[in-house]
Amino acid sequence: MDQFHIWRRKIRWNRQYKKGRWDYLKNDVEAPRYAKIIASIKQYATKQPSILDLGSGEGILRMRLEDEGIGYFLGIDFSKVSIKTASNYDFENADFQVADLHYYKPPQEFDVIVFNEAFYYINHSVRTKVINRILAKLKKDGILITSIFKEGPGCWKYFEIPELEQLEFSKVDSEKGTAYWKLGVYKKT
Ligand SMILES: C[S@@+](CC[C@H](N)C(=O)[O-])C[C@H]1O[C@@H](n2cnc3c(N)ncnc32)[C@H](O)[C@@H]1O
């Protein structure tokens, strides 16, 4: 893995967050994606689950979740700019930490783990390793939710493994119908 490449990407994300390049994620156009993730949590997860949001950015998923629906929420992102924005919202029962998903080891077990438009940024060479590290911290019967823009070539095979049972796989259209996401919901077997 090219450390310099990852470092450069991180700098780019920080610069883009500072410039507001990702502000549009808060718009209605993107709302159906967050809504589907939240509906999946409600449908498949235990009540008031602990949720780990990998590549959380500015915490928009947490923003859209109802306070009462959450036991605990931890957002992880390697962009310190986005994590600062998320932390400044001061959400109830939530923490946000800076970490690189290539190396991240969750500190505790979670009921729900989410890759919301973040998995494809992980280098191919360590994707299996990252999934295994994350699954080790997903509770038995816990759920993993992955959202990927359009078809996500080369991504979905990492979720077709004996350790995961697919509960749902759906297509979510953006509000204006110009973009779509594929969303997989899995249970740890
Ligand atoms: C398209 S944004 C999605 C943000 C958020 N999940 C959402 O949907 O609102 C992708 C996020 O992944 C983060 N990211 C990319 N590579 C990462 C890595 N190696 N470790 C941690 N975060 C990473 C970026 O900083 C960015 O915040």
Short mmCIF file of C-alpha atoms and ligand atoms in Angstrom, two decimals:
data_model
loop_
_atom_site.label_atom_id
_atom_site.label_comp_id
_atom_site.label_asym_id
_atom_site.label_seq_id
_atom_site.Cartn_x
_atom_site.Cartn_y
_atom_site.Cartn_z
CA MET A 1 0.00 0.00 0.00
CA ASP A 2 1.35 3.42 -0.93
CA GLN A 3 1.39 5.47 2.30
CA PHE A 4 2.19 8.66 0.41
CA HIS A 5 -0.84 8.17 -1.82
CA ILE A 6 -3.12 7.73 1.22
CA TRP A 7 -1.61 10.80 2.87
CA ARG A 8 -2.20 12.86 -0.28
CA ARG A 9 -5.81 11.70 -0.46
CA LYS A 10 -6.35 12.66 3.17
CA ILE A 11 -4.98 16.16 2.50
CA ARG A 12 -7.33 16.41 -0.48
CA TRP A 13 -10.37 15.40 1.59
CA ASN A 14 -9.46 17.98 4.25
CA ARG A 15 -9.11 20.68 1.61
CA GLN A 16 -12.43 19.73 -0.01
CA TYR A 17 -14.29 19.70 3.33
CA LYS A 18 -12.84 23.14 4.15
CA LYS A 19 -14.08 24.48 0.81
CA GLY A 20 -17.55 23.02 1.35
CA ARG A 21 -17.20 20.68 -1.64
CA TRP A 22 -19.24 17.99 0.22
CA ASP A 23 -21.93 20.28 1.64
CA TYR A 24 -24.34 18.95 -0.96
CA LEU A 25 -24.51 15.64 0.94
CA LYS A 26 -26.84 17.44 3.35
CA ASN A 27 -29.27 18.24 0.51
CA ASP A 28 -32.56 16.50 -0.20
CA VAL A 29 -31.10 14.91 -3.34
CA GLU A 30 -29.02 12.59 -1.17
CA ALA A 31 -31.73 12.10 1.46
CA PRO A 32 -33.13 8.77 0.16
CA ARG A 33 -29.77 7.06 0.76
CA TYR A 34 -29.63 8.07 4.44
CA ALA A 35 -33.35 7.30 4.79
CA LYS A 36 -32.84 3.75 3.49
CA ILE A 37 -29.92 3.16 5.87
CA ILE A 38 -32.00 4.39 8.79
CA ALA A 39 -34.99 2.28 7.73
CA SER A 40 -32.70 -0.78 7.53
CA ILE A 41 -31.37 -0.11 11.01
CA LYS A 42 -34.95 0.13 12.32
CA GLN A 43 -36.00 -3.03 10.49
CA TYR A 44 -33.08 -5.34 11.20
CA ALA A 45 -31.13 -4.10 14.21
CA THR A 46 -31.84 -4.46 17.88
CA LYS A 47 -33.61 -1.53 19.59
CA GLN A 48 -31.37 1.45 20.44
CA PRO A 49 -28.34 -0.11 18.80
CA SER A 50 -24.73 0.93 19.07
CA ILE A 51 -23.68 2.12 15.60
CA LEU A 52 -20.22 2.42 14.07
CA ASP A 53 -20.18 4.70 11.01
CA LEU A 54 -16.99 4.12 9.01
CA GLY A 55 -16.04 7.09 6.86
CA SER A 56 -18.63 9.21 8.66
CA GLY A 57 -17.53 12.54 7.19
CA GLU A 58 -19.39 15.40 8.86
CA GLY A 59 -21.81 13.11 10.69
CA ILE A 60 -24.79 13.47 8.37
CA LEU A 61 -26.06 9.98 9.14
CA ARG A 62 -26.06 10.82 12.85
CA MET A 63 -27.80 14.11 12.06
CA ARG A 64 -30.62 12.25 10.35
CA LEU A 65 -31.06 9.61 13.07
CA GLU A 66 -33.49 10.31 15.89
CA ASP A 67 -31.76 10.72 19.28
CA GLU A 68 -34.07 8.16 20.92
CA GLY A 69 -33.24 5.53 18.32
CA ILE A 70 -29.59 5.28 19.27
CA GLY A 71 -27.75 3.57 22.09
CA TYR A 72 -24.37 4.92 21.04
CA PHE A 73 -22.90 6.28 17.81
CA LEU A 74 -19.24 6.36 16.83
CA GLY A 75 -18.16 8.06 13.61
CA ILE A 76 -14.69 7.46 12.15
CA ASP A 77 -13.03 9.40 9.38
CA PHE A 78 -9.44 10.17 8.42
CA SER A 79 -10.35 13.78 7.60
CA LYS A 80 -9.81 15.81 10.76
CA VAL A 81 -11.71 18.71 9.19
CA SER A 82 -14.87 16.63 8.78
CA ILE A 83 -14.51 15.11 12.24
CA LYS A 84 -14.20 18.58 13.78
CA THR A 85 -17.42 19.67 12.05
CA ALA A 86 -19.21 16.50 13.21
CA SER A 87 -17.95 16.93 16.80
CA ASN A 88 -19.08 20.56 16.88
CA TYR A 89 -22.69 19.47 16.38
CA ASP A 90 -22.49 17.97 19.87
CA PHE A 91 -24.89 15.13 19.07
CA GLU A 92 -26.25 13.16 22.00
CA ASN A 93 -24.63 9.76 22.67
CA ALA A 94 -22.11 10.25 19.90
CA ASP A 95 -18.36 10.44 19.44
CA PHE A 96 -16.33 11.20 16.36
CA GLN A 97 -12.70 10.17 15.98
CA VAL A 98 -9.99 10.61 13.39
CA ALA A 99 -8.63 7.29 12.08
CA ASP A 100 -7.64 5.68 8.81
CA LEU A 101 -9.90 2.76 7.83
CA HIS A 102 -6.93 0.91 6.38
CA TYR A 103 -5.66 0.32 9.93
CA TYR A 104 -8.67 0.99 12.15
CA LYS A 105 -9.57 -1.50 14.86
CA PRO A 106 -12.87 -0.70 16.61
CA PRO A 107 -12.47 -0.37 20.38
CA GLN A 108 -15.61 -2.34 21.27
CA GLU A 109 -18.36 -4.46 19.70
CA PHE A 110 -21.23 -2.81 17.84
CA ASP A 111 -24.79 -3.80 16.89
CA VAL A 112 -24.58 -2.00 13.56
CA ILE A 113 -21.61 -1.16 11.35
CA VAL A 114 -22.05 1.11 8.34
CA PHE A 115 -19.92 1.78 5.28
CA ASN A 116 -21.82 4.70 3.81
CA GLU A 117 -20.07 5.69 0.57
CA ALA A 118 -16.68 4.88 2.03
CA PHE A 119 -15.76 1.26 1.25
CA TYR A 120 -14.49 1.95 -2.28
CA TYR A 121 -11.82 4.28 -0.91
CA ILE A 122 -10.09 1.36 0.79
CA ASN A 123 -7.13 0.00 -1.13
CA HIS A 124 -7.89 -3.30 -2.89
CA SER A 125 -4.90 -5.01 -1.33
CA VAL A 126 -6.29 -4.73 2.22
CA ARG A 127 -10.07 -4.86 1.70
CA THR A 128 -10.40 -8.42 3.01
CA LYS A 129 -8.22 -7.60 6.00
CA VAL A 130 -10.29 -4.50 6.78
CA ILE A 131 -13.58 -6.46 6.54
CA ASN A 132 -12.24 -9.16 8.87
CA ARG A 133 -11.06 -6.60 11.40
CA ILE A 134 -14.44 -4.88 11.34
CA LEU A 135 -16.46 -8.11 11.50
CA ALA A 136 -14.53 -9.15 14.59
CA LYS A 137 -16.22 -6.20 16.30
CA LEU A 138 -19.73 -6.76 14.96
CA LYS A 139 -21.90 -8.50 17.55
CA LYS A 140 -23.35 -11.88 16.69
CA ASP A 141 -26.61 -11.16 14.84
CA GLY A 142 -25.36 -7.60 14.38
CA ILE A 143 -25.87 -6.01 10.98
CA LEU A 144 -23.54 -4.52 8.43
CA ILE A 145 -24.89 -1.96 5.97
CA THR A 146 -22.99 -0.93 2.87
CA SER A 147 -24.00 1.82 0.47
CA ILE A 148 -22.12 2.19 -2.80
CA PHE A 149 -22.66 4.76 -5.53
CA LYS A 150 -24.04 3.14 -8.70
CA GLU A 151 -22.71 -0.37 -9.39
CA GLY A 152 -19.54 -0.34 -7.26
CA PRO A 153 -17.43 -2.61 -9.49
CA GLY A 154 -15.03 -4.78 -7.54
CA CYS A 155 -16.63 -3.97 -4.18
CA TRP A 156 -19.56 -6.30 -3.58
CA LYS A 157 -17.59 -9.54 -3.74
CA TYR A 158 -16.00 -8.64 -0.39
CA PHE A 159 -19.44 -8.93 1.22
CA GLU A 160 -20.30 -12.28 -0.37
CA ILE A 161 -18.56 -14.33 2.31
CA PRO A 162 -19.69 -17.15 4.63
CA GLU A 163 -19.42 -14.85 7.66
CA LEU A 164 -22.25 -12.69 6.28
CA GLU A 165 -25.82 -13.52 5.35
CA GLN A 166 -27.39 -11.04 2.94
CA LEU A 167 -30.71 -9.79 4.30
CA GLU A 168 -31.46 -7.30 1.57
CA PHE A 169 -29.94 -5.81 -1.54
CA SER A 170 -31.64 -2.82 -3.08
CA LYS A 171 -31.30 0.11 -5.42
CA VAL A 172 -31.97 3.55 -4.02
CA ASP A 173 -32.69 6.41 -6.40
CA SER A 174 -31.68 9.95 -5.60
CA GLU A 175 -34.43 12.51 -5.10
CA LYS A 176 -34.15 13.77 -8.69
CA GLY A 177 -33.54 10.30 -10.09
CA THR A 178 -30.26 11.26 -11.75
CA ALA A 179 -28.07 9.12 -9.51
CA TYR A 180 -28.56 5.88 -7.62
CA TRP A 181 -26.89 3.76 -4.99
CA LYS A 182 -26.83 0.04 -4.29
CA LEU A 183 -27.34 -0.86 -0.67
CA GLY A 184 -26.57 -4.20 0.96
CA VAL A 185 -27.73 -5.26 4.41
CA TYR A 186 -25.99 -8.25 6.00
CA LYS A 187 -26.27 -10.19 9.22
CA LYS A 188 -23.22 -11.68 10.88
CA THR A 189 -23.65 -15.43 10.87
C1 LIG B 1 -18.28 10.41 0.05
S1 LIG B 1 -17.77 10.75 1.69
C2 LIG B 1 -19.10 10.01 2.60
C3 LIG B 1 -19.28 10.64 3.96
C4 LIG B 1 -20.41 10.03 4.80
N1 LIG B 1 -20.30 8.61 4.96
C5 LIG B 1 -21.75 10.37 4.22
O1 LIG B 1 -22.27 9.61 3.38
O2 LIG B 1 -22.30 11.42 4.59
C6 LIG B 1 -16.46 9.59 1.97
C7 LIG B 1 -15.76 9.75 3.31
O3 LIG B 1 -14.79 8.71 3.45
C8 LIG B 1 -13.67 9.26 4.10
N2 LIG B 1 -12.49 8.41 3.83
C9 LIG B 1 -11.93 8.12 2.63
N3 LIG B 1 -10.88 7.31 2.79
C10 LIG B 1 -10.78 7.06 4.13
C11 LIG B 1 -9.87 6.30 4.93
N4 LIG B 1 -8.85 5.65 4.39
N5 LIG B 1 -10.07 6.28 6.27
C12 LIG B 1 -11.10 6.97 6.82
N6 LIG B 1 -11.97 7.72 6.13
C13 LIG B 1 -11.82 7.76 4.79
C14 LIG B 1 -13.54 10.67 3.53
O4 LIG B 1 -12.77 11.51 4.33
C15 LIG B 1 -15.00 11.07 3.45
O5 LIG B 1 -15.43 11.70 4.61
#
